[in-house]
Coordinates of C-alpha atoms in Angstrom, one line a residue:
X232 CA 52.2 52.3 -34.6
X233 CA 55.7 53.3 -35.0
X234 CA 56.6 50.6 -32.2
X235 CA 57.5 47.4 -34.0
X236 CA 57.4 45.3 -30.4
X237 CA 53.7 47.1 -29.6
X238 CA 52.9 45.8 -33.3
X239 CA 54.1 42.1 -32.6
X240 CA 52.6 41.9 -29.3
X241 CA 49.2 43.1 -31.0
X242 CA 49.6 40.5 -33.9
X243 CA 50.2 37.8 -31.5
X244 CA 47.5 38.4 -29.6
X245 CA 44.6 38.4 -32.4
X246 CA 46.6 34.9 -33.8
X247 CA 45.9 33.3 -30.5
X248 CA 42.4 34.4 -30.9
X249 CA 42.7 32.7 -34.4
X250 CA 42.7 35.5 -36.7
X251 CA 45.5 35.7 -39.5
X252 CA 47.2 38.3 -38.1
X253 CA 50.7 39.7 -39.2
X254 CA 52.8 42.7 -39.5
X255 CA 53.0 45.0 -42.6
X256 CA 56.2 48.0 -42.4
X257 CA 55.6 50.7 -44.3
X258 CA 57.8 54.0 -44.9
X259 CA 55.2 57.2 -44.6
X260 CA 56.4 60.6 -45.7
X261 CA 57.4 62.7 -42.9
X262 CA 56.2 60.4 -40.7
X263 CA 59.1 57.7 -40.2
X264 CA 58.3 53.8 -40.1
X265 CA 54.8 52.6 -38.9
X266 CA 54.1 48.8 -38.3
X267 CA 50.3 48.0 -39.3
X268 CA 48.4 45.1 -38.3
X269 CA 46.7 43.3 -41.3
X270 CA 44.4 40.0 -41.1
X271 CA 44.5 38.3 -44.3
X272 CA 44.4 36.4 -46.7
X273 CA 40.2 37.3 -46.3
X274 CA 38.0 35.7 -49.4
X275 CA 35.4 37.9 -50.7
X276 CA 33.2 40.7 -48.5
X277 CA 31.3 38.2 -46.4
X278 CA 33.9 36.9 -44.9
X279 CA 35.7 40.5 -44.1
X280 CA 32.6 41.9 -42.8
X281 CA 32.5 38.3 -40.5
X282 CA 35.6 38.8 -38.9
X283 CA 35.2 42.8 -38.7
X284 CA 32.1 42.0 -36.6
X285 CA 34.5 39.2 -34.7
X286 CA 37.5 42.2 -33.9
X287 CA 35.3 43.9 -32.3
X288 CA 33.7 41.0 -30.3
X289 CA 37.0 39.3 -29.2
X290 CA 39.7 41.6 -29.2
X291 CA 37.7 44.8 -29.0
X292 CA 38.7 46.4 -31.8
X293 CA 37.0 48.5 -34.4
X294 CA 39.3 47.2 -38.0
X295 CA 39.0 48.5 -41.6
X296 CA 38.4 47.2 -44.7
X297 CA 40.8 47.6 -47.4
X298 CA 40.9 46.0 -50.4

């Protein structure tokens, strides 16, 4: 999102439903400042694909895997 505040809120909201949830800037090309929500720090693929399936339960959200 290119809203800081919108990303905060967001973040704040999947920390009170006890994810590790914080705020990563990033400068695209041609595209200004976007804030992205990360969950993290996540050990090993079980775990990621555990609180994938846990997004999507609690906050309603379908997340990605990055590594």
């Amino acid at each position: 999102t290119p809203d800081l505040e919108e990303a905060k809120q967001l973040a704040n909201r999947l920390r009170d439903l006890g994810f590790p949830a914080y705020v990563a800037s990033v400068k695209l090309s041609g595209k200004g400042i976007r804030h992205r929500i990360r969950i993290g720090p996540i050990k090993g693929d079980a775990e990621a694909k555990n609180i994938l399936a846990q997004l999507a339960t609690k906050a309603n959200i379908n997340g990605m895997l990055l590594r």
